[in-house]
């Protein structure tokens, strides 16, 4: 099933047409780039991820690699991930997706929406629908969010400054593709496999002799 899913994604990447840009208000007020954390705030290794919800490689990483990262590195306390959405101009529905994730975050369900967006990427991307808001509101209902609060948040675009700030952080750090990961000051662009990411985490852990030995050795 995983192999078939990967093949389907690769086929989609090869055949999908280019989408047009989405209009974003250039006068949005500033906000602080904070991203979205999964894992312990004080985890010894901090992984920074920059991703676009409509990016096929980001979706592939989220579906095929991230489950191992969460199980072996995040849940064991070895690392945390701070996700920054980096909406790219060629993806016309990506701002709607980031908006949905931000509004879900206000109800404590960013990561549930994150997973839903990536796993159902083919249902809402720019080639699938011209009305992404309808899909996002359906996802909110499926996730058990307060629908009225979500719709008010989503339609008002009140959290666009948060998205714009996260986008700006990617630009500040010179990130030019999605996904991109930063671990210990080193940048790892592209769909990084688990073994490579684990090697980078191990290299950081090796610099920390006081890390509890019981938290080492995720394989």
PDB file of C-alpha atoms in Angstrom:
ATOM      1  CA  UNK A   1       0.000   0.000   0.000  1.00  0.00           C
ATOM      2  CA  UNK A   2       2.860   2.361   0.839  1.00  0.00           C
ATOM      3  CA  UNK A   3       4.576   1.568  -2.448  1.00  0.00           C
ATOM      4  CA  UNK A   4       1.384   2.195  -4.395  1.00  0.00           C
ATOM      5  CA  UNK A   5       0.805   5.446  -2.509  1.00  0.00           C
ATOM      6  CA  UNK A   6       4.335   6.616  -3.263  1.00  0.00           C
ATOM      7  CA  UNK A   7       3.936   5.747  -6.935  1.00  0.00           C
ATOM      8  CA  UNK A   8       0.662   7.640  -7.102  1.00  0.00           C
ATOM      9  CA  UNK A   9       2.258  10.722  -5.561  1.00  0.00           C
ATOM     10  CA  UNK A  10       5.196  10.599  -7.951  1.00  0.00           C
ATOM     11  CA  UNK A  11       2.799  10.287 -10.877  1.00  0.00           C
ATOM     12  CA  UNK A  12       0.840  13.262  -9.623  1.00  0.00           C
ATOM     13  CA  UNK A  13       4.011  15.350  -9.276  1.00  0.00           C
ATOM     14  CA  UNK A  14       4.991  14.552 -12.855  1.00  0.00           C
ATOM     15  CA  UNK A  15       1.624  15.327 -14.427  1.00  0.00           C
ATOM     16  CA  UNK A  16       0.069  18.143 -12.375  1.00  0.00           C
ATOM     17  CA  UNK A  17      -0.284  21.456 -14.263  1.00  0.00           C
ATOM     18  CA  UNK A  18       1.072  24.691 -12.928  1.00  0.00           C
ATOM     19  CA  UNK A  19      -1.391  26.705 -10.852  1.00  0.00           C
ATOM     20  CA  UNK A  20      -1.709  30.466 -10.838  1.00  0.00           C
ATOM     21  CA  UNK A  21      -0.859  32.766  -7.920  1.00  0.00           C
ATOM     22  CA  UNK A  22      -3.300  33.546  -5.113  1.00  0.00           C
ATOM     23  CA  UNK A  23      -4.056  37.119  -4.069  1.00  0.00           C
ATOM     24  CA  UNK A  24      -2.846  38.023  -0.570  1.00  0.00           C
ATOM     25  CA  UNK A  25      -3.358  41.397   1.058  1.00  0.00           C
ATOM     26  CA  UNK A  26       0.086  43.100   1.084  1.00  0.00           C
ATOM     27  CA  UNK A  27      -1.004  45.400   3.920  1.00  0.00           C
ATOM     28  CA  UNK A  28      -1.454  42.714   6.540  1.00  0.00           C
ATOM     29  CA  UNK A  29      -0.210  43.831   9.963  1.00  0.00           C
ATOM     30  CA  UNK A  30       3.015  42.237  11.219  1.00  0.00           C
ATOM     31  CA  UNK A  31       3.066  39.205  13.490  1.00  0.00           C
ATOM     32  CA  UNK A  32       5.785  37.150  15.158  1.00  0.00           C
ATOM     33  CA  UNK A  33       6.906  33.943  13.444  1.00  0.00           C
ATOM     34  CA  UNK A  34       6.302  31.171  15.967  1.00  0.00           C
ATOM     35  CA  UNK A  35       5.475  28.096  13.917  1.00  0.00           C
ATOM     36  CA  UNK A  36       3.694  25.104  15.434  1.00  0.00           C
ATOM     37  CA  UNK A  37       5.395  22.722  17.863  1.00  0.00           C
ATOM     38  CA  UNK A  38       5.023  18.980  18.219  1.00  0.00           C
ATOM     39  CA  UNK A  39       7.045  17.303  20.947  1.00  0.00           C
ATOM     40  CA  UNK A  40       8.564  18.633  24.134  1.00  0.00           C
ATOM     41  CA  UNK A  41       9.574  22.267  24.291  1.00  0.00           C
ATOM     42  CA  UNK A  42      12.830  21.210  25.999  1.00  0.00           C
ATOM     43  CA  UNK A  43      13.641  18.294  23.672  1.00  0.00           C
ATOM     44  CA  UNK A  44      17.436  18.089  23.226  1.00  0.00           C
ATOM     45  CA  UNK A  45      17.248  18.320  19.419  1.00  0.00           C
ATOM     46  CA  UNK A  46      14.993  20.810  17.708  1.00  0.00           C
ATOM     47  CA  UNK A  47      13.985  20.162  14.113  1.00  0.00           C
ATOM     48  CA  UNK A  48      12.648  23.109  12.137  1.00  0.00           C
ATOM     49  CA  UNK A  49      10.496  22.273   9.122  1.00  0.00           C
ATOM     50  CA  UNK A  50       9.407  24.651   6.375  1.00  0.00           C
ATOM     51  CA  UNK A  51       6.639  23.244   4.197  1.00  0.00           C
ATOM     52  CA  UNK A  52       3.839  24.205   1.833  1.00  0.00           C
ATOM     53  CA  UNK A  53       0.571  22.343   2.402  1.00  0.00           C
ATOM     54  CA  UNK A  54       0.024  22.030  -1.359  1.00  0.00           C
ATOM     55  CA  UNK A  55       3.571  20.868  -2.112  1.00  0.00           C
ATOM     56  CA  UNK A  56       3.518  17.207  -3.315  1.00  0.00           C
ATOM     57  CA  UNK A  57       6.939  16.415  -1.804  1.00  0.00           C
ATOM     58  CA  UNK A  58       5.760  17.823   1.525  1.00  0.00           C
ATOM     59  CA  UNK A  59       2.707  15.599   1.346  1.00  0.00           C
ATOM     60  CA  UNK A  60       4.834  12.573   0.557  1.00  0.00           C
ATOM     61  CA  UNK A  61       7.135  13.298   3.497  1.00  0.00           C
ATOM     62  CA  UNK A  62       4.176  13.806   5.833  1.00  0.00           C
ATOM     63  CA  UNK A  63       2.553  10.533   4.782  1.00  0.00           C
ATOM     64  CA  UNK A  64       5.548   8.227   4.431  1.00  0.00           C
ATOM     65  CA  UNK A  65       8.366   9.566   6.623  1.00  0.00           C
ATOM     66  CA  UNK A  66       6.871  11.715   9.353  1.00  0.00           C
ATOM     67  CA  UNK A  67       5.062   8.812  11.082  1.00  0.00           C
ATOM     68  CA  UNK A  68       8.477   7.226  11.783  1.00  0.00           C
ATOM     69  CA  UNK A  69       9.897  10.570  12.910  1.00  0.00           C
ATOM     70  CA  UNK A  70       7.061  11.049  15.378  1.00  0.00           C
ATOM     71  CA  UNK A  71       7.182   7.498  16.705  1.00  0.00           C
ATOM     72  CA  UNK A  72      10.961   7.171  17.039  1.00  0.00           C
ATOM     73  CA  UNK A  73      12.196  10.705  17.661  1.00  0.00           C
ATOM     74  CA  UNK A  74       9.336  12.905  18.859  1.00  0.00           C
ATOM     75  CA  UNK A  75       7.449  10.466  21.098  1.00  0.00           C
ATOM     76  CA  UNK A  76      10.700   9.232  22.655  1.00  0.00           C
ATOM     77  CA  UNK A  77      11.659  12.776  23.667  1.00  0.00           C
ATOM     78  CA  UNK A  78      14.777  12.908  21.505  1.00  0.00           C
ATOM     79  CA  UNK A  79      13.573  15.725  19.296  1.00  0.00           C
ATOM     80  CA  UNK A  80      10.775  18.145  18.575  1.00  0.00           C
ATOM     81  CA  UNK A  81       9.524  19.604  15.313  1.00  0.00           C
ATOM     82  CA  UNK A  82       8.532  23.212  14.850  1.00  0.00           C
ATOM     83  CA  UNK A  83       6.565  23.515  11.626  1.00  0.00           C
ATOM     84  CA  UNK A  84       6.521  26.781   9.680  1.00  0.00           C
ATOM     85  CA  UNK A  85       4.129  27.016   6.770  1.00  0.00           C
ATOM     86  CA  UNK A  86       5.810  28.481   3.705  1.00  0.00           C
ATOM     87  CA  UNK A  87       3.072  29.056   1.096  1.00  0.00           C
ATOM     88  CA  UNK A  88       4.560  29.208  -2.386  1.00  0.00           C
ATOM     89  CA  UNK A  89       3.129  31.479  -5.107  1.00  0.00           C
ATOM     90  CA  UNK A  90       2.561  28.687  -7.663  1.00  0.00           C
ATOM     91  CA  UNK A  91       0.056  26.934  -5.367  1.00  0.00           C
ATOM     92  CA  UNK A  92      -3.246  28.763  -5.514  1.00  0.00           C
ATOM     93  CA  UNK A  93      -4.991  26.961  -2.604  1.00  0.00           C
ATOM     94  CA  UNK A  94      -2.086  26.801  -0.187  1.00  0.00           C
ATOM     95  CA  UNK A  95      -3.055  30.001   1.670  1.00  0.00           C
ATOM     96  CA  UNK A  96      -6.498  28.553   2.304  1.00  0.00           C
ATOM     97  CA  UNK A  97      -4.863  25.440   3.751  1.00  0.00           C
ATOM     98  CA  UNK A  98      -2.515  27.443   5.977  1.00  0.00           C
ATOM     99  CA  UNK A  99      -5.493  29.501   7.087  1.00  0.00           C
ATOM    100  CA  UNK A 100      -7.406  26.338   7.998  1.00  0.00           C
ATOM    101  CA  UNK A 101      -4.440  25.012   9.963  1.00  0.00           C
ATOM    102  CA  UNK A 102      -4.029  28.305  11.833  1.00  0.00           C
ATOM    103  CA  UNK A 103      -7.724  28.409  12.727  1.00  0.00           C
ATOM    104  CA  UNK A 104      -7.578  24.780  13.867  1.00  0.00           C
ATOM    105  CA  UNK A 105      -4.584  25.669  16.021  1.00  0.00           C
ATOM    106  CA  UNK A 106      -6.733  28.192  17.874  1.00  0.00           C
ATOM    107  CA  UNK A 107      -8.872  25.233  18.932  1.00  0.00           C
ATOM    108  CA  UNK A 108      -5.875  23.070  19.846  1.00  0.00           C
ATOM    109  CA  UNK A 109      -5.990  20.914  16.705  1.00  0.00           C
ATOM    110  CA  UNK A 110      -3.278  22.221  14.416  1.00  0.00           C
ATOM    111  CA  UNK A 111      -1.607  18.833  14.026  1.00  0.00           C
ATOM    112  CA  UNK A 112      -4.886  17.051  13.365  1.00  0.00           C
ATOM    113  CA  UNK A 113      -5.615  19.549  10.579  1.00  0.00           C
ATOM    114  CA  UNK A 114      -2.000  19.333   9.376  1.00  0.00           C
ATOM    115  CA  UNK A 115      -2.377  15.588   8.924  1.00  0.00           C
ATOM    116  CA  UNK A 116      -5.780  15.903   7.277  1.00  0.00           C
ATOM    117  CA  UNK A 117      -4.526  18.483   4.787  1.00  0.00           C
ATOM    118  CA  UNK A 118      -1.569  16.400   3.703  1.00  0.00           C
ATOM    119  CA  UNK A 119      -3.361  13.058   3.611  1.00  0.00           C
ATOM    120  CA  UNK A 120      -6.244  14.526   1.581  1.00  0.00           C
ATOM    121  CA  UNK A 121      -4.111  16.885  -0.501  1.00  0.00           C
ATOM    122  CA  UNK A 122      -5.573  15.616  -3.775  1.00  0.00           C
ATOM    123  CA  UNK A 123      -9.088  16.615  -2.673  1.00  0.00           C
ATOM    124  CA  UNK A 124      -8.448  20.338  -2.160  1.00  0.00           C
ATOM    125  CA  UNK A 125      -5.362  21.378  -4.137  1.00  0.00           C
ATOM    126  CA  UNK A 126      -5.493  23.847  -6.996  1.00  0.00           C
ATOM    127  CA  UNK A 127      -6.274  21.172  -9.566  1.00  0.00           C
ATOM    128  CA  UNK A 128      -9.039  19.593  -7.459  1.00  0.00           C
ATOM    129  CA  UNK A 129     -11.204  22.561  -6.522  1.00  0.00           C
ATOM    130  CA  UNK A 130     -11.728  26.263  -7.066  1.00  0.00           C
ATOM    131  CA  UNK A 131     -13.502  26.524  -3.697  1.00  0.00           C
ATOM    132  CA  UNK A 132     -10.987  25.294  -1.091  1.00  0.00           C
ATOM    133  CA  UNK A 133     -12.873  26.979   1.743  1.00  0.00           C
ATOM    134  CA  UNK A 134     -15.703  24.477   1.385  1.00  0.00           C
ATOM    135  CA  UNK A 135     -13.256  21.586   1.787  1.00  0.00           C
ATOM    136  CA  UNK A 136     -11.519  23.218   4.755  1.00  0.00           C
ATOM    137  CA  UNK A 137     -14.818  23.685   6.569  1.00  0.00           C
ATOM    138  CA  UNK A 138     -15.700  20.054   5.883  1.00  0.00           C
ATOM    139  CA  UNK A 139     -12.363  18.999   7.387  1.00  0.00           C
ATOM    140  CA  UNK A 140     -13.072  21.122  10.465  1.00  0.00           C
ATOM    141  CA  UNK A 141     -16.361  19.309  10.933  1.00  0.00           C
ATOM    142  CA  UNK A 142     -14.686  15.908  10.530  1.00  0.00           C
ATOM    143  CA  UNK A 143     -12.112  16.849  13.179  1.00  0.00           C
ATOM    144  CA  UNK A 144     -14.787  17.872  15.667  1.00  0.00           C
ATOM    145  CA  UNK A 145     -13.933  21.564  15.736  1.00  0.00           C
ATOM    146  CA  UNK A 146     -16.428  24.211  16.765  1.00  0.00           C
ATOM    147  CA  UNK A 147     -17.712  24.894  13.267  1.00  0.00           C
ATOM    148  CA  UNK A 148     -19.036  28.390  13.926  1.00  0.00           C
ATOM    149  CA  UNK A 149     -15.751  29.542  15.469  1.00  0.00           C
ATOM    150  CA  UNK A 150     -13.756  27.928  12.694  1.00  0.00           C
ATOM    151  CA  UNK A 151     -15.844  29.517   9.942  1.00  0.00           C
ATOM    152  CA  UNK A 152     -15.605  32.959  11.544  1.00  0.00           C
ATOM    153  CA  UNK A 153     -11.829  32.591  11.830  1.00  0.00           C
ATOM    154  CA  UNK A 154     -11.428  31.194   8.329  1.00  0.00           C
ATOM    155  CA  UNK A 155     -13.651  33.705   6.536  1.00  0.00           C
ATOM    156  CA  UNK A 156     -12.202  36.739   8.326  1.00  0.00           C
ATOM    157  CA  UNK A 157      -8.603  35.762   7.457  1.00  0.00           C
ATOM    158  CA  UNK A 158      -7.688  37.227  10.831  1.00  0.00           C
ATOM    159  CA  UNK A 159      -4.741  34.835  11.155  1.00  0.00           C
ATOM    160  CA  UNK A 160      -3.164  35.666   7.803  1.00  0.00           C
ATOM    161  CA  UNK A 161      -0.483  37.749   9.590  1.00  0.00           C
ATOM    162  CA  UNK A 162       0.637  34.559  11.394  1.00  0.00           C
ATOM    163  CA  UNK A 163       1.018  32.781   8.056  1.00  0.00           C
ATOM    164  CA  UNK A 164       2.813  35.742   6.531  1.00  0.00           C
ATOM    165  CA  UNK A 165       5.212  35.830   9.508  1.00  0.00           C
ATOM    166  CA  UNK A 166       6.049  32.141   9.098  1.00  0.00           C
ATOM    167  CA  UNK A 167       6.581  32.726   5.383  1.00  0.00           C
ATOM    168  CA  UNK A 168       8.869  35.627   6.222  1.00  0.00           C
ATOM    169  CA  UNK A 169      10.951  33.450   8.540  1.00  0.00           C
ATOM    170  CA  UNK A 170      11.602  31.048   5.685  1.00  0.00           C
ATOM    171  CA  UNK A 171      12.661  33.925   3.462  1.00  0.00           C
ATOM    172  CA  UNK A 172      14.868  35.358   6.219  1.00  0.00           C
ATOM    173  CA  UNK A 173      16.730  32.044   6.483  1.00  0.00           C
ATOM    174  CA  UNK A 174      17.106  31.730   2.720  1.00  0.00           C
ATOM    175  CA  UNK A 175      14.849  28.698   2.360  1.00  0.00           C
ATOM    176  CA  UNK A 176      14.072  28.264  -1.327  1.00  0.00           C
ATOM    177  CA  UNK A 177      12.284  24.920  -1.565  1.00  0.00           C
ATOM    178  CA  UNK A 178       9.813  22.811   0.337  1.00  0.00           C
ATOM    179  CA  UNK A 179      10.150  20.834   2.387  1.00  0.00           C
ATOM    180  CA  UNK A 180      13.324  22.083   4.042  1.00  0.00           C
ATOM    181  CA  UNK A 181      14.573  21.015   7.486  1.00  0.00           C
ATOM    182  CA  UNK A 182      17.036  22.758   9.763  1.00  0.00           C
ATOM    183  CA  UNK A 183      18.781  20.725  12.454  1.00  0.00           C
ATOM    184  CA  UNK A 184      21.600  22.117  14.550  1.00  0.00           C
ATOM    185  CA  UNK A 185      22.194  24.988  12.168  1.00  0.00           C
ATOM    186  CA  UNK A 186      22.446  22.710   9.134  1.00  0.00           C
ATOM    187  CA  UNK A 187      19.916  22.942   6.314  1.00  0.00           C
ATOM    188  CA  UNK A 188      18.522  19.791   4.714  1.00  0.00           C
ATOM    189  CA  UNK A 189      16.414  20.631   1.635  1.00  0.00           C
ATOM    190  CA  UNK A 190      13.981  18.259   0.003  1.00  0.00           C
ATOM    191  CA  UNK A 191      12.151  15.091   0.952  1.00  0.00           C
ATOM    192  CA  UNK A 192      14.710  13.940   3.528  1.00  0.00           C
ATOM    193  CA  UNK A 193      14.483  10.198   4.326  1.00  0.00           C
ATOM    194  CA  UNK A 194      14.214   9.030   7.929  1.00  0.00           C
ATOM    195  CA  UNK A 195      17.739   7.554   8.072  1.00  0.00           C
ATOM    196  CA  UNK A 196      19.340  10.826   6.996  1.00  0.00           C
ATOM    197  CA  UNK A 197      17.274  12.847   9.435  1.00  0.00           C
ATOM    198  CA  UNK A 198      18.032  10.376  12.256  1.00  0.00           C
ATOM    199  CA  UNK A 199      21.752  10.666  11.465  1.00  0.00           C
ATOM    200  CA  UNK A 200      21.526  14.444  11.841  1.00  0.00           C
ATOM    201  CA  UNK A 201      19.684  14.093  15.148  1.00  0.00           C
ATOM    202  CA  UNK A 202      22.301  11.606  16.396  1.00  0.00           C
ATOM    203  CA  UNK A 203      25.071  14.044  15.482  1.00  0.00           C
ATOM    204  CA  UNK A 204      23.409  16.695  17.642  1.00  0.00           C
ATOM    205  CA  UNK A 205      22.848  14.263  20.506  1.00  0.00           C
ATOM    206  CA  UNK A 206      26.544  13.326  20.398  1.00  0.00           C
ATOM    207  CA  UNK A 207      27.329  16.919  21.353  1.00  0.00           C
ATOM    208  CA  UNK A 208      25.183  16.569  24.496  1.00  0.00           C
ATOM    209  CA  UNK A 209      26.847  14.092  26.894  1.00  0.00           C
ATOM    210  CA  UNK A 210      24.352  14.853  29.653  1.00  0.00           C
ATOM    211  CA  UNK A 211      21.325  13.658  27.691  1.00  0.00           C
ATOM    212  CA  UNK A 212      19.665  10.810  29.614  1.00  0.00           C
ATOM    213  CA  UNK A 213      20.939   7.542  28.154  1.00  0.00           C
ATOM    214  CA  UNK A 214      17.422   6.095  28.324  1.00  0.00           C
ATOM    215  CA  UNK A 215      16.363   8.635  25.689  1.00  0.00           C
ATOM    216  CA  UNK A 216      19.084   7.614  23.228  1.00  0.00           C
ATOM    217  CA  UNK A 217      19.085   5.014  20.529  1.00  0.00           C
ATOM    218  CA  UNK A 218      15.852   5.391  18.584  1.00  0.00           C
ATOM    219  CA  UNK A 219      16.329   3.081  15.633  1.00  0.00           C
TER     220      UNK A 219
END
